[in-house]
Amino acid sequence: MAKTQNQQNAQQEQDINQLLKVRREKLAALQEAGRDPFRITKYDVTHHSQEIKDNFDTLEGSKVSIAGRAMSKRIMGKASFCNVQDLQGDIQCYVARDSIGEEPYADFKKYDVGDIVGIEGEVFRTKTGEISVHASKVTLLSKSLQILPEKYHGLVNTDIRYRQRYTDLIMNEDVKKTFVMRSKIISSIRRYLDGQGFLEVETPMLVSNAGGAAARPFETHYNALDEDVKLRISLELYLKRLIVGGMERVYEIGRVFRNEGLDTRHNPEFTLMELYQAYTDYNGMMDLTENMFRHVAKEVCGTTTILYGDVEIDLGRPFERITMVEAVKKYTGIDFDEVPDTAAAKKLADEKGVHYEDRHAKGDIISLFFEEFVEEHLVQPTFVTDHPVEISPLTKRKPDKPEFVERFELFITAREMCNAYSELNDPIDQRERFKAQEAALAAGDEEANTTDEDFMNALEIGMPPTGGIGYGIDRLVMLLTNSPAIRDVLLFPTMKSLKDGMQ
């Protein structure tokens, strides 16, 4: 009679438990023999896998020393093959009894897939043409007591992949490539900004006033000071203090924390970069952004034309620039410049089925129309400019249209990539904006800002005309690595804890 699925699962679990028991027994035997791999403190690595392959012509016949994880073994009597995976990839190793000795060869045959080994030997090419290392010495550097998941069911469960990123990195080469790319992207950004005369700085993460963005903060208590504090939601207000202090070009790349939901585009903690430049405006920020995106794509990807999903994104051509009102008109036919007031705007929203709250003014309605009808169309790089003042509490008004501000958002693949302003430096206007935010907070808007008196004091001392911008680094990495979800570019994304305590 065929076994039920439950019986098969029970048998498989029993088999795995037996294999795990054998691994621990092997470790105990090594320890009893005075050859505990965990007592080894270092191993001299001379080369990595891809380096050997790329330089085979000069390395053929040379002695090398590599180290990594044994990903496969083929035992064939007096000679065997194993594949060793390191930072750069993997390479085949030929291990023969006559080359390493009878006793070491007997030990090698007992090693398990997943063990970390060091191999000294000579670079050669096999009869089938594969570049390999002919081992003269094999050292067990660390014993793996678990079984790599691919052996049974493959590491395809995304929940396990995100929780056990270490295993994901071992089993999925593309994942490792993504995070190598992430590091290169951030390094490229730094090189570009440093070359433009910007200074990288660090500002506090624990703050008494979490301002600079519309988001709900995480709150905690500082025992030493007996004060409630918040995790920052933005980098803005401290960086602007530095502009007041005379540091004309500053940037920071750091984690910020927003007590919000999780989806393919959002994680409660994420990497934000903000930069501020004195004596320029949002037009200067557009030029900088366009040039920086091209620079990073060219340096990291080798091209300014990249594929995201099945869509080709062209970062090489001039980015489109369109006002928010023009964009809404383009995709809905409604010209909000012709809409006289909030009541008329709400009537249009009712007709179009756009949900709004009683507190919303005309500017809020324009923003809601933009989100509902425009964002999905902005696939190629597009600067959307001149936002309503109601949704931009820290931004300088347009001199010729004071109900709008000098602000832009860059959209690519229908996602906001950055948000920039001609920064508000009028302390009187800023205090009135903060009052409006306080009123919104009192009316139930949990994402509204509160007045930061020290920041107000800094503005009263005097801040020069300044352009500022914030970039979602994770979204840029998603774009340049063709990753569909933010969790794919965060090494350790936020996950709900499991009952057994594992993350």
Short mmCIF file of C-alpha atoms in Angstrom, two decimals:
data_model
loop_
_atom_site.label_atom_id
_atom_site.label_comp_id
_atom_site.label_asym_id
_atom_site.label_seq_id
_atom_site.Cartn_x
_atom_site.Cartn_y
_atom_site.Cartn_z
CA MET A 1 0.00 0.00 0.00
CA ALA A 2 1.32 3.44 -0.90
CA LYS A 3 2.43 5.60 2.02
CA THR A 4 0.31 8.63 2.89
CA GLN A 5 1.83 12.09 2.59
CA ASN A 6 2.06 12.30 6.39
CA GLN A 7 3.93 9.02 6.54
CA GLN A 8 6.32 10.20 3.83
CA ASN A 9 6.95 13.45 5.70
CA ALA A 10 7.55 11.56 8.95
CA GLN A 11 9.99 9.22 7.22
CA GLN A 12 11.83 12.13 5.63
CA GLU A 13 12.11 13.91 8.97
CA GLN A 14 13.45 10.72 10.56
CA ASP A 15 16.04 10.38 7.77
CA ILE A 16 17.15 13.99 8.21
CA ASN A 17 17.44 13.60 11.97
CA GLN A 18 19.64 10.55 11.46
CA LEU A 19 21.91 12.45 9.07
CA LEU A 20 22.18 15.34 11.53
CA LYS A 21 23.10 12.83 14.26
CA VAL A 22 25.85 11.40 12.05
CA ARG A 23 27.32 14.87 11.49
CA ARG A 24 27.57 15.48 15.21
CA GLU A 25 29.15 12.09 15.70
CA LYS A 26 31.77 12.95 13.07
CA LEU A 27 32.56 16.18 14.91
CA ALA A 28 32.84 14.35 18.24
CA ALA A 29 35.26 11.84 16.68
CA LEU A 30 37.42 14.67 15.34
CA GLN A 31 37.46 16.38 18.71
CA GLU A 32 38.38 13.17 20.52
CA ALA A 33 41.25 12.69 18.06
CA GLY A 34 42.53 16.20 18.83
CA ARG A 35 41.53 17.59 15.40
CA ASP A 36 38.68 19.90 16.37
CA PRO A 37 38.09 22.15 13.29
CA PHE A 38 36.65 24.86 15.52
CA ARG A 39 40.06 25.36 17.14
CA ILE A 40 41.53 26.57 13.84
CA THR A 41 41.83 30.35 14.02
CA LYS A 42 43.08 31.35 10.55
CA TYR A 43 43.81 30.13 7.06
CA ASP A 44 45.93 31.89 4.48
CA VAL A 45 43.94 32.35 1.26
CA THR A 46 45.99 33.36 -1.78
CA HIS A 47 43.33 33.27 -4.50
CA HIS A 48 39.58 33.14 -5.12
CA SER A 49 37.70 31.02 -7.63
CA GLN A 50 36.95 33.58 -10.34
CA GLU A 51 40.40 35.09 -9.99
CA ILE A 52 41.91 31.68 -10.82
CA LYS A 53 39.63 31.24 -13.83
CA ASP A 54 40.25 34.75 -15.14
CA ASN A 55 44.01 34.38 -14.85
CA PHE A 56 44.41 30.73 -15.81
CA ASP A 57 47.02 31.42 -18.48
CA THR A 58 49.42 32.87 -15.89
CA LEU A 59 48.38 30.63 -12.97
CA GLU A 60 48.44 27.24 -14.73
CA GLY A 61 50.86 25.01 -12.83
CA SER A 62 51.13 27.49 -9.94
CA LYS A 63 50.44 26.74 -6.29
CA VAL A 64 47.32 28.37 -4.85
CA SER A 65 45.44 28.26 -1.58
CA ILE A 66 41.65 28.63 -1.63
CA ALA A 67 38.95 28.31 1.03
CA GLY A 68 35.19 28.00 0.95
CA ARG A 69 32.17 25.75 1.39
CA ALA A 70 32.11 22.27 -0.11
CA MET A 71 28.95 22.29 -2.23
CA SER A 72 29.28 18.84 -3.81
CA LYS A 73 31.47 15.71 -3.65
CA ARG A 74 32.05 12.82 -6.00
CA ILE A 75 33.98 9.96 -4.41
CA MET A 76 35.59 7.68 -6.97
CA GLY A 77 37.85 5.22 -5.18
CA LYS A 78 41.38 6.61 -4.98
CA ALA A 79 40.46 10.02 -6.39
CA SER A 80 37.54 12.39 -5.87
CA PHE A 81 36.18 15.73 -6.96
CA CYS A 82 34.57 18.44 -4.86
CA ASN A 83 33.21 21.86 -5.70
CA VAL A 84 34.26 24.70 -3.40
CA GLN A 85 32.20 27.90 -3.24
CA ASP A 86 33.80 31.17 -2.13
CA LEU A 87 32.99 34.86 -2.40
CA GLN A 88 33.51 34.99 -6.16
CA GLY A 89 31.78 31.78 -7.20
CA ASP A 90 32.91 28.17 -7.22
CA ILE A 91 35.74 26.03 -8.53
CA GLN A 92 36.30 22.31 -8.93
CA CYS A 93 38.99 20.60 -6.85
CA TYR A 94 40.59 17.25 -7.65
CA VAL A 95 41.53 15.32 -4.50
CA ALA A 96 43.61 12.14 -4.95
CA ARG A 97 44.84 9.74 -2.28
CA ASP A 98 48.34 9.66 -3.74
CA SER A 99 48.57 13.45 -3.66
CA ILE A 100 47.38 14.19 -0.11
CA GLY A 101 48.15 10.92 1.65
CA GLU A 102 46.14 7.89 2.66
CA GLU A 103 44.96 9.07 6.08
CA PRO A 104 44.05 12.63 4.99
CA TYR A 105 42.18 11.12 2.03
CA ALA A 106 40.21 8.86 4.35
CA ASP A 107 39.32 11.93 6.40
CA PHE A 108 38.32 13.87 3.29
CA LYS A 109 35.88 11.14 2.26
CA LYS A 110 34.05 11.68 5.57
CA TYR A 111 33.60 15.40 5.00
CA ASP A 112 30.03 16.55 4.34
CA VAL A 113 28.51 18.90 1.81
CA GLY A 114 28.34 22.22 3.63
CA ASP A 115 31.67 21.83 5.43
CA ILE A 116 34.12 24.71 5.04
CA VAL A 117 37.48 23.57 3.72
CA GLY A 118 40.85 25.00 2.78
CA ILE A 119 42.60 23.50 -0.23
CA GLU A 120 46.20 23.97 -1.27
CA GLY A 121 47.18 22.75 -4.70
CA GLU A 122 48.16 23.36 -8.28
CA VAL A 123 46.02 25.03 -10.94
CA PHE A 124 45.32 22.81 -13.96
CA ARG A 125 42.71 22.03 -16.57
CA THR A 126 40.98 18.63 -16.62
CA LYS A 127 40.60 16.45 -19.72
CA THR A 128 37.08 17.86 -20.11
CA GLY A 129 38.50 21.39 -20.11
CA GLU A 130 37.37 22.52 -16.64
CA ILE A 131 39.77 24.78 -14.73
CA SER A 132 40.45 23.10 -11.40
CA VAL A 133 42.78 22.86 -8.42
CA HIS A 134 44.77 19.62 -7.95
CA ALA A 135 44.87 19.34 -4.14
CA SER A 136 48.09 18.65 -2.29
CA LYS A 137 46.55 19.38 1.11
CA VAL A 138 42.95 19.60 2.38
CA THR A 139 42.09 21.22 5.73
CA LEU A 140 38.71 21.04 7.43
CA LEU A 141 38.15 24.61 8.70
CA SER A 142 34.59 24.34 10.03
CA LYS A 143 32.12 21.50 10.42
CA SER A 144 28.58 22.06 9.15
CA LEU A 145 26.08 20.48 11.52
CA GLN A 146 23.04 21.29 9.39
CA ILE A 147 22.03 20.05 5.95
CA LEU A 148 21.81 22.56 3.14
CA PRO A 149 18.14 22.80 2.08
CA GLU A 150 18.68 22.10 -1.60
CA LYS A 151 19.52 18.49 -0.79
CA TYR A 152 15.85 17.85 -0.05
CA HIS A 153 13.46 20.51 -1.31
CA GLY A 154 15.45 23.45 -2.62
CA LEU A 155 15.45 26.91 -1.10
CA VAL A 156 12.42 28.32 -2.90
CA ASN A 157 10.20 29.27 0.04
CA THR A 158 10.54 33.05 0.12
CA ASP A 159 9.69 33.27 3.82
CA ILE A 160 12.59 30.94 4.68
CA ARG A 161 14.86 32.75 2.23
CA TYR A 162 14.27 36.10 3.96
CA ARG A 163 14.51 34.66 7.48
CA GLN A 164 17.63 32.63 6.75
CA ARG A 165 19.45 34.99 4.41
CA TYR A 166 22.72 33.23 5.20
CA THR A 167 21.36 30.03 3.62
CA ASP A 168 19.84 32.00 0.76
CA LEU A 169 23.25 33.50 -0.02
CA ILE A 170 24.81 30.04 -0.08
CA MET A 171 22.20 28.42 -2.30
CA ASN A 172 21.28 31.23 -4.70
CA GLU A 173 24.17 32.83 -6.57
CA ASP A 174 21.93 35.60 -7.98
CA VAL A 175 21.09 36.71 -4.44
CA LYS A 176 24.75 37.18 -3.60
CA LYS A 177 25.22 39.13 -6.84
CA THR A 178 22.38 41.46 -5.88
CA PHE A 179 23.99 42.37 -2.58
CA VAL A 180 27.42 42.78 -4.12
CA MET A 181 25.71 45.16 -6.58
CA ARG A 182 24.03 47.00 -3.69
CA SER A 183 27.41 47.67 -2.11
CA LYS A 184 28.84 48.88 -5.42
CA ILE A 185 25.84 51.18 -5.98
CA ILE A 186 26.28 52.88 -2.60
CA SER A 187 30.04 53.19 -3.15
CA SER A 188 29.40 54.74 -6.57
CA ILE A 189 26.98 57.28 -5.07
CA ARG A 190 29.57 58.24 -2.48
CA ARG A 191 32.27 58.67 -5.11
CA TYR A 192 30.01 60.87 -7.21
CA LEU A 193 28.95 63.13 -4.34
CA ASP A 194 32.44 63.34 -2.88
CA GLY A 195 33.61 64.42 -6.33
CA GLN A 196 30.99 67.18 -6.28
CA GLY A 197 32.37 68.57 -3.03
CA PHE A 198 29.81 67.07 -0.63
CA LEU A 199 30.74 66.03 2.91
CA GLU A 200 29.32 62.81 4.34
CA VAL A 201 28.03 63.30 7.90
CA GLU A 202 26.13 61.41 10.59
CA THR A 203 23.14 62.68 12.56
CA PRO A 204 21.15 61.24 15.52
CA MET A 205 18.82 58.26 15.17
CA LEU A 206 17.14 58.76 18.57
CA VAL A 207 15.37 62.12 18.53
CA SER A 208 12.88 64.01 20.64
CA ASN A 209 11.07 65.28 17.55
CA ALA A 210 10.82 62.96 14.53
CA GLY A 211 10.19 65.48 11.76
CA GLY A 212 11.05 65.97 8.12
CA ALA A 213 8.54 63.53 6.62
CA ALA A 214 4.91 62.48 6.80
CA ALA A 215 5.16 59.19 8.71
CA ARG A 216 4.32 57.60 12.03
CA PRO A 217 7.45 57.12 14.17
CA PHE A 218 8.48 54.30 16.47
CA GLU A 219 8.63 55.44 20.10
CA THR A 220 10.79 54.27 22.97
CA HIS A 221 12.00 55.45 26.38
CA TYR A 222 15.49 56.66 27.22
CA ASN A 223 16.05 55.38 30.77
CA ALA A 224 19.16 57.43 31.54
CA LEU A 225 17.38 60.70 30.76
CA ASP A 226 13.91 59.49 31.76
CA GLU A 227 12.56 60.84 28.48
CA ASP A 228 10.43 59.44 25.70
CA VAL A 229 12.24 59.55 22.36
CA LYS A 230 11.53 58.48 18.80
CA LEU A 231 13.46 56.74 16.06
CA ARG A 232 14.06 59.16 13.22
CA ILE A 233 11.76 59.07 10.20
CA SER A 234 13.95 61.42 8.16
CA LEU A 235 17.43 62.96 8.08
CA GLU A 236 16.26 66.40 7.08
CA LEU A 237 16.12 68.69 10.08
CA TYR A 238 19.59 67.90 11.42
CA LEU A 239 21.21 68.18 7.99
CA LYS A 240 19.61 71.61 7.54
CA ARG A 241 21.11 72.66 10.87
CA LEU A 242 24.51 71.91 9.33
CA ILE A 243 23.71 74.13 6.33
CA VAL A 244 22.90 76.90 8.84
CA GLY A 245 26.28 76.20 10.41
CA GLY A 246 28.07 76.85 7.13
CA MET A 247 28.63 73.30 5.82
CA GLU A 248 27.48 74.14 2.31
CA ARG A 249 27.18 70.61 0.84
CA VAL A 250 26.32 67.67 3.11
CA TYR A 251 24.82 64.21 2.70
CA GLU A 252 24.01 61.23 4.87
CA ILE A 253 23.21 57.62 4.01
CA GLY A 254 21.47 55.95 6.91
CA ARG A 255 18.61 53.89 8.25
CA VAL A 256 15.31 55.57 9.05
CA PHE A 257 12.31 54.00 10.75
CA ARG A 258 8.62 54.39 9.96
CA ASN A 259 5.93 52.57 11.90
CA GLU A 260 3.94 51.57 8.84
CA GLY A 261 2.94 48.53 6.80
CA LEU A 262 5.05 46.11 4.79
CA ASP A 263 4.64 45.48 1.08
CA THR A 264 6.77 45.09 -2.05
CA ARG A 265 7.88 48.73 -1.82
CA HIS A 266 7.94 49.39 1.93
CA ASN A 267 9.87 48.08 4.94
CA PRO A 268 9.58 49.73 8.39
CA GLU A 269 13.34 50.35 8.43
CA PHE A 270 15.01 51.30 5.20
CA THR A 271 18.03 53.16 3.85
CA LEU A 272 17.54 56.81 3.01
CA MET A 273 20.03 59.26 1.59
CA GLU A 274 19.45 62.97 1.97
CA LEU A 275 21.68 65.75 0.70
CA TYR A 276 21.54 69.52 0.99
CA GLN A 277 23.37 72.13 -1.08
CA ALA A 278 23.47 75.80 -0.24
CA TYR A 279 22.90 78.45 -2.89
CA THR A 280 20.92 76.27 -5.30
CA ASP A 281 17.28 75.33 -5.78
CA TYR A 282 15.17 72.38 -6.89
CA ASN A 283 16.32 72.84 -10.48
CA GLY A 284 19.88 72.29 -9.31
CA MET A 285 18.69 69.16 -7.48
CA MET A 286 17.09 67.87 -10.70
CA ASP A 287 20.34 68.32 -12.61
CA LEU A 288 22.36 66.64 -9.86
CA THR A 289 19.93 63.70 -9.65
CA GLU A 290 19.82 63.08 -13.39
CA ASN A 291 23.62 63.16 -13.61
CA MET A 292 24.08 60.95 -10.54
CA PHE A 293 21.63 58.27 -11.73
CA ARG A 294 23.44 58.09 -15.08
CA HIS A 295 26.83 57.97 -13.38
CA VAL A 296 25.84 55.11 -11.05
CA ALA A 297 24.13 53.08 -13.78
CA LYS A 298 27.10 53.46 -16.10
CA GLU A 299 29.66 52.65 -13.41
CA VAL A 300 27.84 49.70 -11.81
CA CYS A 301 25.79 48.26 -14.70
CA GLY A 302 28.04 49.34 -17.56
CA THR A 303 25.13 51.00 -19.39
CA THR A 304 22.45 53.65 -18.94
CA THR A 305 19.84 51.41 -20.56
CA ILE A 306 18.64 48.85 -18.05
CA LEU A 307 15.95 46.20 -17.97
CA TYR A 308 13.38 46.20 -15.18
CA GLY A 309 11.03 43.25 -15.49
CA ASP A 310 10.36 43.19 -19.21
CA VAL A 311 10.56 46.99 -19.60
CA GLU A 312 13.64 48.80 -20.91
CA ILE A 313 14.39 51.92 -18.86
CA ASP A 314 16.48 54.60 -20.55
CA LEU A 315 18.48 56.64 -18.04
CA GLY A 316 20.61 58.11 -20.80
CA ARG A 317 18.07 60.45 -22.38
CA PRO A 318 16.91 63.69 -20.68
CA PHE A 319 14.36 62.95 -17.95
CA GLU A 320 10.88 64.31 -18.64
CA ARG A 321 9.84 67.27 -16.49
CA ILE A 322 6.14 67.97 -15.87
CA THR A 323 4.22 69.82 -13.15
CA MET A 324 1.78 67.88 -10.98
CA VAL A 325 -1.14 69.92 -12.33
CA GLU A 326 -0.02 69.27 -15.93
CA ALA A 327 0.35 65.55 -15.19
CA VAL A 328 -3.16 65.32 -13.73
CA LYS A 329 -4.53 67.19 -16.74
CA LYS A 330 -2.63 64.88 -19.12
CA TYR A 331 -4.16 61.71 -17.69
CA THR A 332 -7.59 62.90 -16.51
CA GLY A 333 -8.39 65.93 -18.66
CA ILE A 334 -9.00 67.99 -15.50
CA ASP A 335 -7.07 71.27 -15.21
CA PHE A 336 -6.89 72.16 -11.50
CA ASP A 337 -5.64 75.63 -12.40
CA GLU A 338 -9.22 76.21 -13.50
CA VAL A 339 -10.72 74.76 -10.27
CA PRO A 340 -11.53 77.78 -8.07
CA ASP A 341 -11.54 76.33 -4.54
CA THR A 342 -11.66 73.35 -2.21
CA ALA A 343 -15.41 72.85 -2.58
CA ALA A 344 -15.11 72.57 -6.35
CA ALA A 345 -12.15 70.20 -5.99
CA LYS A 346 -14.10 67.93 -3.64
CA LYS A 347 -17.03 67.90 -6.06
CA LEU A 348 -14.68 66.66 -8.81
CA ALA A 349 -13.31 64.03 -6.43
CA ASP A 350 -16.86 62.82 -5.75
CA GLU A 351 -17.53 62.58 -9.47
CA LYS A 352 -14.33 60.58 -10.06
CA GLY A 353 -14.70 58.33 -7.02
CA VAL A 354 -11.58 59.70 -5.31
CA HIS A 355 -11.74 59.23 -1.53
CA TYR A 356 -10.76 62.20 0.64
CA GLU A 357 -11.13 63.36 4.23
CA ASP A 358 -13.07 66.37 5.49
CA ARG A 359 -9.86 68.18 6.48
CA HIS A 360 -8.42 67.97 2.96
CA ALA A 361 -8.04 71.19 0.97
CA LYS A 362 -7.77 71.71 -2.78
CA GLY A 363 -4.03 70.94 -2.76
CA ASP A 364 -4.63 67.62 -1.02
CA ILE A 365 -7.24 66.73 -3.65
CA ILE A 366 -4.76 67.43 -6.46
CA SER A 367 -2.29 65.06 -4.79
CA LEU A 368 -4.97 62.37 -4.42
CA PHE A 369 -5.85 62.68 -8.13
CA PHE A 370 -2.18 62.34 -8.98
CA GLU A 371 -1.83 59.17 -6.91
CA GLU A 372 -5.02 57.67 -8.31
CA PHE A 373 -4.66 58.44 -12.01
CA VAL A 374 -1.07 59.42 -12.84
CA GLU A 375 1.58 57.46 -10.93
CA GLU A 376 1.01 54.16 -12.75
CA HIS A 377 1.88 55.80 -16.09
CA LEU A 378 5.27 57.18 -15.02
CA VAL A 379 7.49 54.30 -16.15
CA GLN A 380 10.32 56.18 -17.85
CA PRO A 381 12.26 58.69 -15.70
CA THR A 382 9.96 61.64 -14.99
CA PHE A 383 10.39 64.65 -12.69
CA VAL A 384 6.97 65.69 -11.35
CA THR A 385 7.30 69.28 -10.11
CA ASP A 386 5.45 72.06 -8.30
CA HIS A 387 3.40 70.31 -5.60
CA PRO A 388 0.56 71.96 -3.64
CA VAL A 389 1.70 73.77 -0.49
CA GLU A 390 -0.70 71.71 1.66
CA ILE A 391 1.38 68.54 1.18
CA SER A 392 4.80 70.24 1.40
CA PRO A 393 5.29 71.80 4.85
CA LEU A 394 9.07 72.32 4.54
CA THR A 395 9.24 73.69 0.99
CA LYS A 396 9.67 77.19 -0.45
CA ARG A 397 6.63 78.60 -2.25
CA LYS A 398 6.76 79.46 -5.95
CA PRO A 399 6.99 83.27 -6.15
CA ASP A 400 4.49 83.46 -9.02
CA LYS A 401 2.08 80.78 -7.68
CA PRO A 402 2.27 80.80 -3.86
CA GLU A 403 -0.31 78.01 -3.54
CA PHE A 404 2.36 75.70 -5.00
CA VAL A 405 5.93 75.01 -3.94
CA GLU A 406 9.29 74.41 -5.59
CA ARG A 407 9.35 70.64 -5.15
CA PHE A 408 9.78 67.59 -7.34
CA GLU A 409 9.53 63.83 -7.11
CA LEU A 410 11.33 61.54 -9.55
CA PHE A 411 9.28 58.57 -10.75
CA ILE A 412 10.70 55.52 -12.53
CA THR A 413 8.75 52.26 -13.09
CA ALA A 414 5.75 54.04 -11.50
CA ARG A 415 7.65 54.35 -8.22
CA GLU A 416 8.81 57.43 -6.40
CA MET A 417 12.62 57.36 -6.38
CA CYS A 418 13.34 60.65 -4.63
CA ASN A 419 11.73 63.79 -3.27
CA ALA A 420 13.34 67.25 -3.46
CA TYR A 421 12.70 70.87 -2.50
CA SER A 422 13.87 74.38 -2.74
CA GLU A 423 14.10 74.38 1.04
CA LEU A 424 11.98 76.74 3.06
CA ASN A 425 14.32 79.12 4.86
CA ASP A 426 11.77 81.74 6.00
CA PRO A 427 11.36 81.10 9.76
CA ILE A 428 8.07 83.02 9.95
CA ASP A 429 6.50 81.01 7.12
CA GLN A 430 7.97 77.81 8.59
CA ARG A 431 6.35 78.44 11.96
CA GLU A 432 2.98 78.93 10.27
CA ARG A 433 3.48 75.65 8.37
CA PHE A 434 4.29 73.87 11.63
CA LYS A 435 1.10 75.33 13.16
CA ALA A 436 -0.89 73.88 10.25
CA GLN A 437 0.78 70.52 10.83
CA GLU A 438 -0.06 70.69 14.56
CA ALA A 439 -3.69 71.36 13.63
CA ALA A 440 -3.67 68.37 11.27
CA LEU A 441 -2.21 66.22 14.05
CA ALA A 442 -4.94 67.35 16.42
CA ALA A 443 -7.50 66.52 13.72
CA GLY A 444 -6.28 62.93 13.58
CA ASP A 445 -3.42 62.93 11.08
CA GLU A 446 -0.90 60.68 12.84
CA GLU A 447 1.74 61.44 10.19
CA ALA A 448 1.73 65.20 10.68
CA ASN A 449 4.83 67.00 11.98
CA THR A 450 5.14 68.82 15.29
CA THR A 451 7.04 72.05 15.85
CA ASP A 452 10.78 71.60 16.37
CA GLU A 453 11.81 74.67 18.37
CA ASP A 454 15.54 74.10 18.05
CA PHE A 455 15.18 73.82 14.28
CA MET A 456 13.14 77.03 14.33
CA ASN A 457 15.94 78.70 16.25
CA ALA A 458 18.42 77.56 13.61
CA LEU A 459 16.26 79.03 10.83
CA GLU A 460 16.03 82.32 12.73
CA ILE A 461 19.83 82.47 12.87
CA GLY A 462 19.63 82.22 9.08
CA MET A 463 19.80 79.51 6.42
CA PRO A 464 20.94 80.38 2.90
CA PRO A 465 18.86 79.48 -0.17
CA THR A 466 19.22 75.69 -0.30
CA GLY A 467 18.27 72.74 -2.44
CA GLY A 468 17.62 69.45 -0.69
CA ILE A 469 16.65 65.93 -1.69
CA GLY A 470 15.94 62.51 -0.24
CA TYR A 471 16.56 59.25 -2.11
CA GLY A 472 15.18 55.81 -1.33
CA ILE A 473 18.39 53.82 -1.71
CA ASP A 474 16.58 50.49 -1.59
CA ARG A 475 14.35 51.46 -4.52
CA LEU A 476 17.36 52.54 -6.55
CA VAL A 477 18.98 49.17 -5.83
CA MET A 478 15.74 47.44 -6.86
CA LEU A 479 15.83 49.33 -10.15
CA LEU A 480 19.47 48.62 -10.98
CA THR A 481 19.36 44.94 -9.93
CA ASN A 482 15.96 44.20 -11.53
CA SER A 483 14.51 43.15 -8.17
CA PRO A 484 10.69 43.10 -7.84
CA ALA A 485 10.40 43.61 -4.06
CA ILE A 486 12.21 45.65 -1.44
CA ARG A 487 12.85 42.50 0.61
CA ASP A 488 15.00 41.23 -2.24
CA VAL A 489 17.49 44.06 -1.69
CA LEU A 490 17.49 44.11 2.13
CA LEU A 491 19.84 41.55 3.64
CA PHE A 492 17.61 41.17 6.69
CA PRO A 493 14.09 42.48 5.97
CA THR A 494 11.58 42.92 8.76
CA MET A 495 9.77 39.65 9.51
CA LYS A 496 7.22 38.65 12.10
CA SER A 497 8.98 36.65 14.80
CA LEU A 498 8.40 32.91 14.98
CA LYS A 499 7.30 31.24 18.19
CA ASP A 500 10.57 29.35 18.60
CA GLY A 501 12.50 32.60 18.66
CA MET A 502 14.12 32.29 15.23
CA GLN A 503 13.89 35.40 13.05
#
